[in-house]
CSV table of C-alpha atoms in Angstrom, one decimal:
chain,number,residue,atom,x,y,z
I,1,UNK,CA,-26.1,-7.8,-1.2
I,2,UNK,CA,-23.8,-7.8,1.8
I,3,UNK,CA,-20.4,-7.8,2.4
I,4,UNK,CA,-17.8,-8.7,4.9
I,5,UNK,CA,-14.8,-6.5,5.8
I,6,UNK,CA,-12.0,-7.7,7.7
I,7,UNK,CA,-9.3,-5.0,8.7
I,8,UNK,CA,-5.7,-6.4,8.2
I,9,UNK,CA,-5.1,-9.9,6.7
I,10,UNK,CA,-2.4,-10.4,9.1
I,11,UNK,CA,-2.1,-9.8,12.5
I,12,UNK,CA,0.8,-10.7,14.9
I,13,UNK,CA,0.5,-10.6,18.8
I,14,UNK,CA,2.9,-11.7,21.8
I,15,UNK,CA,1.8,-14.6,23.8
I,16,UNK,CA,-0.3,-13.2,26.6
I,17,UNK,CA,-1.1,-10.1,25.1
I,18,UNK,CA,-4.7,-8.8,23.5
I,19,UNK,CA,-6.4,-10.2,20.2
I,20,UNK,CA,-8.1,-7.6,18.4
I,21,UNK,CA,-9.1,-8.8,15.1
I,22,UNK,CA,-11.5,-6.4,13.1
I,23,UNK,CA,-15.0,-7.2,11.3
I,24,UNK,CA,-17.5,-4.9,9.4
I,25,UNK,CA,-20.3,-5.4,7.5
I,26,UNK,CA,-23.0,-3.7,5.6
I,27,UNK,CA,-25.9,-2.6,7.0
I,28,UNK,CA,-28.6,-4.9,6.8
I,29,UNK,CA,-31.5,-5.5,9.3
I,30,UNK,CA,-31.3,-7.7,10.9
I,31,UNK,CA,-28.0,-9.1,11.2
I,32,UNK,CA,-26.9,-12.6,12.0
I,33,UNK,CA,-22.8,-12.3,12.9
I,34,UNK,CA,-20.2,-15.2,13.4
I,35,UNK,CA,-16.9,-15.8,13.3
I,36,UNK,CA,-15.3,-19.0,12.2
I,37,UNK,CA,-11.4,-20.8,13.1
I,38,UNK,CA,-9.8,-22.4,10.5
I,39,UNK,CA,-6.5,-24.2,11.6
I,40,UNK,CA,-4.3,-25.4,8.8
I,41,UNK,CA,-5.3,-27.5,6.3
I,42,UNK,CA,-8.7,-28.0,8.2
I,43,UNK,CA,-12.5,-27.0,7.5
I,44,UNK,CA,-14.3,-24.0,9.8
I,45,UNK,CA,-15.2,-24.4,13.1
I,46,UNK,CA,-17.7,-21.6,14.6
I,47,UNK,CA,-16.2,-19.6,17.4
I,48,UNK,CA,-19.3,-17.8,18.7
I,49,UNK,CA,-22.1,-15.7,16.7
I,50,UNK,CA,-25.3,-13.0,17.4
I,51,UNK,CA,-28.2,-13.4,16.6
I,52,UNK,CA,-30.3,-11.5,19.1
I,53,UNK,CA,-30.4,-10.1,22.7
I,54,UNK,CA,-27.1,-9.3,24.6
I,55,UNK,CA,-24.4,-7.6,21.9
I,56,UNK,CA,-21.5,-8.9,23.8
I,57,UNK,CA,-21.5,-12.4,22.8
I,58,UNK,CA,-19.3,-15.1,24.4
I,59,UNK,CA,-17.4,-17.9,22.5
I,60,UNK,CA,-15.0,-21.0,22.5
I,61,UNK,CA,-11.4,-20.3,24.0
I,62,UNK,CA,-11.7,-17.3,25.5
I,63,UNK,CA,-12.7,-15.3,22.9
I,64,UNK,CA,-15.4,-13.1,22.6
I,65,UNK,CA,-17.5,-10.1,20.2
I,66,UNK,CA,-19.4,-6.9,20.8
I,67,UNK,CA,-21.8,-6.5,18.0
I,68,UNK,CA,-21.9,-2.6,17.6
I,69,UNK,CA,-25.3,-1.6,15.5
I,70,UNK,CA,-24.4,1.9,15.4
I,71,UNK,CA,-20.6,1.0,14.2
I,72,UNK,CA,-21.4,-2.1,11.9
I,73,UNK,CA,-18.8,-4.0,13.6
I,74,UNK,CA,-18.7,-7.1,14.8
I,75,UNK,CA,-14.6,-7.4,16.7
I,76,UNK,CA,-13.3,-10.7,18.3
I,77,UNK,CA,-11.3,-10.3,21.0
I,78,UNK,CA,-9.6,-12.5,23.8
I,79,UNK,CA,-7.9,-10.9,26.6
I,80,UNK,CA,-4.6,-12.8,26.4
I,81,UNK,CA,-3.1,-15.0,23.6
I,82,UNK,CA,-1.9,-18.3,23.7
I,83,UNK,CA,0.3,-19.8,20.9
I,84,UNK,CA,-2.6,-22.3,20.0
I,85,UNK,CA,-4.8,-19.0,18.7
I,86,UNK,CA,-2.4,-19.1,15.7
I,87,UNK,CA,-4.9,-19.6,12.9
I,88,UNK,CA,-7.2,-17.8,10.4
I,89,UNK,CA,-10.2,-16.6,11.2
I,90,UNK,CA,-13.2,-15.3,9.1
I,91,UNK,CA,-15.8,-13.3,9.8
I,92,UNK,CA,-19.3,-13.8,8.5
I,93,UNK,CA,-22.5,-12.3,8.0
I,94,UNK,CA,-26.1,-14.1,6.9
I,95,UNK,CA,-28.1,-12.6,4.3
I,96,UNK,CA,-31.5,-13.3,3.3
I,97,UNK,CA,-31.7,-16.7,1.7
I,98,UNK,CA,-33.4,-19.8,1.9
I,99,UNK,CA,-37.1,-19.8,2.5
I,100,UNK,CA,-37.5,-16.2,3.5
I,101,UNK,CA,-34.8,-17.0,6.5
I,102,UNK,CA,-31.3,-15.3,6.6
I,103,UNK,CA,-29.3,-18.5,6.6
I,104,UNK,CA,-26.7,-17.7,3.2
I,105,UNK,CA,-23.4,-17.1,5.0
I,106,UNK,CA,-21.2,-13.9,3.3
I,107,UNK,CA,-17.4,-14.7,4.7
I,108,UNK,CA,-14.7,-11.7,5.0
I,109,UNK,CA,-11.9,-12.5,3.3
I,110,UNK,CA,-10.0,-13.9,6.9
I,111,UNK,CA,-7.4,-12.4,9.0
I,112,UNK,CA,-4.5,-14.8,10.0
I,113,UNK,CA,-3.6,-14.8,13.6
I,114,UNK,CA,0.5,-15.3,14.7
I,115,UNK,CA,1.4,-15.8,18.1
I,116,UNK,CA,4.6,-15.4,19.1
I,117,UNK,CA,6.9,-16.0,22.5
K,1,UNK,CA,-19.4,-39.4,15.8
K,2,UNK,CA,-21.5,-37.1,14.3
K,3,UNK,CA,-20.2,-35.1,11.9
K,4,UNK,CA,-19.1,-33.9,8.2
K,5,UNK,CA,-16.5,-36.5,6.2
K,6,UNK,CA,-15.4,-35.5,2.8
K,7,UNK,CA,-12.8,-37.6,0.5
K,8,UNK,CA,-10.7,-37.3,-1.1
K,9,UNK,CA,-8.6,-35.2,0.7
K,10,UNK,CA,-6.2,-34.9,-1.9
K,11,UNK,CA,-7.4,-34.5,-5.3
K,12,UNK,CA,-5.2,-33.9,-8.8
K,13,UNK,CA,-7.0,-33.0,-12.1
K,14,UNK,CA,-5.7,-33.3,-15.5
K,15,UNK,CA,-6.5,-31.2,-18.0
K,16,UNK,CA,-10.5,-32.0,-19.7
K,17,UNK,CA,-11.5,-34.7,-16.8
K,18,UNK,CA,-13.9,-34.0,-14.4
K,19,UNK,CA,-13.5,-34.6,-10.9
K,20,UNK,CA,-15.9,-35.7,-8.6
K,21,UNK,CA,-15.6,-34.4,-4.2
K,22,UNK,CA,-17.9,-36.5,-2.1
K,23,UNK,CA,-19.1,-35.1,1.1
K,24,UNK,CA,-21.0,-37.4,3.4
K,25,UNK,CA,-23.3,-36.3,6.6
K,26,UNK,CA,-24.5,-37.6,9.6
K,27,UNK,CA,-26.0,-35.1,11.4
K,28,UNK,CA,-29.5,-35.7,9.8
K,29,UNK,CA,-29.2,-32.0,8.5
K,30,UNK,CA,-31.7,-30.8,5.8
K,31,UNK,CA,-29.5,-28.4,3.9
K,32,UNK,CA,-25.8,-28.8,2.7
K,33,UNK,CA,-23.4,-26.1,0.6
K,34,UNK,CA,-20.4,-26.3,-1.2
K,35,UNK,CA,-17.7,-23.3,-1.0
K,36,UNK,CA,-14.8,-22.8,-2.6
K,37,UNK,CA,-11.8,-21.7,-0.5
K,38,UNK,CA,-8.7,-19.1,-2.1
K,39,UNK,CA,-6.1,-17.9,-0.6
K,40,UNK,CA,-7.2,-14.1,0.3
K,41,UNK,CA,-10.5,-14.4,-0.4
K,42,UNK,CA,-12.1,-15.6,2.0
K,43,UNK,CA,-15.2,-18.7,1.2
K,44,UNK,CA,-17.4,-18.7,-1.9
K,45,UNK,CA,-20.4,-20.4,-2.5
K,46,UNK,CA,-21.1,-23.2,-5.5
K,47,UNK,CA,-23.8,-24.4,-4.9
K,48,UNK,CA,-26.2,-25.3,-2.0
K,49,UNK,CA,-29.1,-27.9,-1.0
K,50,UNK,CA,-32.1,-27.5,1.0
K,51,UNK,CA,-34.0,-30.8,0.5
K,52,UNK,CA,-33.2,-34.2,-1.2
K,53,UNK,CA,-33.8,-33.7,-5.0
K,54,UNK,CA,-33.2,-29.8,-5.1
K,55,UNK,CA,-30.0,-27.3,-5.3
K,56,UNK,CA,-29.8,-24.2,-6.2
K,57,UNK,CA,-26.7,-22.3,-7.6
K,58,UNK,CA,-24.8,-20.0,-5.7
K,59,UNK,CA,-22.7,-17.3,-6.3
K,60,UNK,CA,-19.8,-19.6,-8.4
K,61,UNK,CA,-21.5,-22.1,-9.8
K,62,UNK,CA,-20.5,-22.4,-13.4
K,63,UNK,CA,-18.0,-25.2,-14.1
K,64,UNK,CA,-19.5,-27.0,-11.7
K,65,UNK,CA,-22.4,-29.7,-10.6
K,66,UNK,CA,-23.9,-31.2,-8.3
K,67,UNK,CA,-26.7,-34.1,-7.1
K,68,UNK,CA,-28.4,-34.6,-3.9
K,69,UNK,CA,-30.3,-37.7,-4.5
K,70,UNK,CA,-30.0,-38.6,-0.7
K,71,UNK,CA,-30.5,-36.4,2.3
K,72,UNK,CA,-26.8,-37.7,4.0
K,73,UNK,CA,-24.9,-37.0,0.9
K,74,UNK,CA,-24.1,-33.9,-1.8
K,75,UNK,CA,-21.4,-35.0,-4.0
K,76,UNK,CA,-19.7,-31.9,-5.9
K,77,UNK,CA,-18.4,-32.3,-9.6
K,78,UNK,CA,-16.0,-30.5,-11.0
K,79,UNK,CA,-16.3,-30.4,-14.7
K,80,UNK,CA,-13.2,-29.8,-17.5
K,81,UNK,CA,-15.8,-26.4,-18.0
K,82,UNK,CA,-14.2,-24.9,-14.7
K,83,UNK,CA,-10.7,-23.7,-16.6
K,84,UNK,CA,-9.3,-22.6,-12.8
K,85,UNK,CA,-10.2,-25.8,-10.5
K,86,UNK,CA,-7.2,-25.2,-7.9
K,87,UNK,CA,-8.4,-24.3,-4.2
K,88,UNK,CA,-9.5,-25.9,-1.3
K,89,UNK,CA,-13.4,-27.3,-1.3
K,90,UNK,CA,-15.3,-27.3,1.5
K,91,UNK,CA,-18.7,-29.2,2.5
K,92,UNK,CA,-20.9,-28.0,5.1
K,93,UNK,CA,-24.4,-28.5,6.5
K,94,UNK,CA,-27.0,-27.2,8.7
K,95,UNK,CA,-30.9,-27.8,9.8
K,96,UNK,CA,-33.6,-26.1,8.4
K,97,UNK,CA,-34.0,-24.6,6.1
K,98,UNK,CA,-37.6,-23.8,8.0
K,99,UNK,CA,-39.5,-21.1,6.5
K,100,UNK,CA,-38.5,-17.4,8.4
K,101,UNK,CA,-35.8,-19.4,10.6
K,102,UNK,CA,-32.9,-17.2,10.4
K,103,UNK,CA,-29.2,-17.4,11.4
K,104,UNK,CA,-28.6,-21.2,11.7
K,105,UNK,CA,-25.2,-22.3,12.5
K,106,UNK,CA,-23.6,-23.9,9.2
K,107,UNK,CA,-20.8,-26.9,10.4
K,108,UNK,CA,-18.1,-27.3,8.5
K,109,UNK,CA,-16.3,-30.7,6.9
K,110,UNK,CA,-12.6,-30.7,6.9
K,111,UNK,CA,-11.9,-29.8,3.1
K,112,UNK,CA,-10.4,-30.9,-0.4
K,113,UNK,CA,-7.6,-30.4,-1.9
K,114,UNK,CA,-7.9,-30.3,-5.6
K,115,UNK,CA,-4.9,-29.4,-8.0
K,116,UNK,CA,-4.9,-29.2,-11.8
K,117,UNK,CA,-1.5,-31.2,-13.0
């Protein structure tokens, strides 16, 4: 089965400086990425994911994700924070599932973003 | 709009009564989940739904049922069986399933809150 590692459970950033928030996974081929927001008290929405083609995948707000075969990683990034990026976010990988299709999502346990001035 | 609606969104349990979530679509999706959200780790699944009349159990299911008796709607119950019912429930949805179709983006309702007093 796979699994979903996300590197630090907190992360704190200045305003205007980088996001680096961390995802691995287990090897499995082929893999279907994504990362989710979840601002409090609110459901998931999807930020960006890979499926296939170009490994540096663009996203909602700024943010973006190099999927790294050789590495199983899957980072989100954004150049510079704003304090609206103050959320969790959750990496997530499909497995195989549903009528032969990888479509079951396996979520990381989240890292929680702070933004401060 | 189109979208994912779940009530309530507040929820309290006493001990032996069951519960039941209602989750409500209208983006003519095929398949629908339920995970359950706590803090640290990250989403689990309950159960999941590709097709009116069939659901399959996931990776949490016990304590827990479920009916899907029309395509818009998956109402979750949570049964006096389930002896640790606090967290936050979420609904979600996407197309498919279609047989070898892989990596569909799953949409996310806004959550319950359910508490055991």
């Amino acid at each position: 089965a796979q699994s979903v590692t996300q590197l630090g459970s907190h992360v704190s950033v200045s305003e205007g400086a980088l996001v680096l928030l961390r995802c691995n996974y287990s090897s499995s081929v082929p893999p279907y990425l994504f990362w989710y927001v979840q601002y409090p008290n609110q459901g998931l929405q999807l930020l960006l994911k890979y499926t296939t083609g170009a490994t540096l995948v663009k996203g909602i707000n700024g943010f973006e994700a190099e999927f790294k075969k050789s590495e199983t990683s899957f980072h989100l990034t954004k150049p510079s924070a704003h304090m609206s990026d103050a959320a969790e976010y959750f990496c997530a990988v499909s497995e195989k599932g549903f009528s032969g299709g990888y479509n079951k999502l396996i979520f990381g346990a989240g890292t929680r973003l702070a933004v401060h001035p | 709009d189109g979208g994912i609606t779940q009530s309530p969104k507040y929820l309290f349990r006493k001990e032996g009564q069951n519960v039941t979530l209602s989750c409500e679509q209208n983006l003519n999706h095929d398949a629908m989940y339920w995970y359950r959200q706590d803090p640290g780790q990250g989403l689990r699944l309950i159960y999941y739904s590709q097709i009116v009349n069939d659901f399959q159990k996931g990776d949490i299911a016990e304590g827990y049922s479920v009916s899907r008796e029309k395509k818009e709607s998956f109402p979750l119950t949570v049964t006096s069986a389930q002896k640790n019912p606090t967290a936050f429930y979420l609904c979600a949805s996407s197309i498919g399933p279609r047989q070898g179709v892989s990596g569909n983006t799953i949409y996310f309702g806004e959550g319950s809150w359910l508490t055991v007093v």
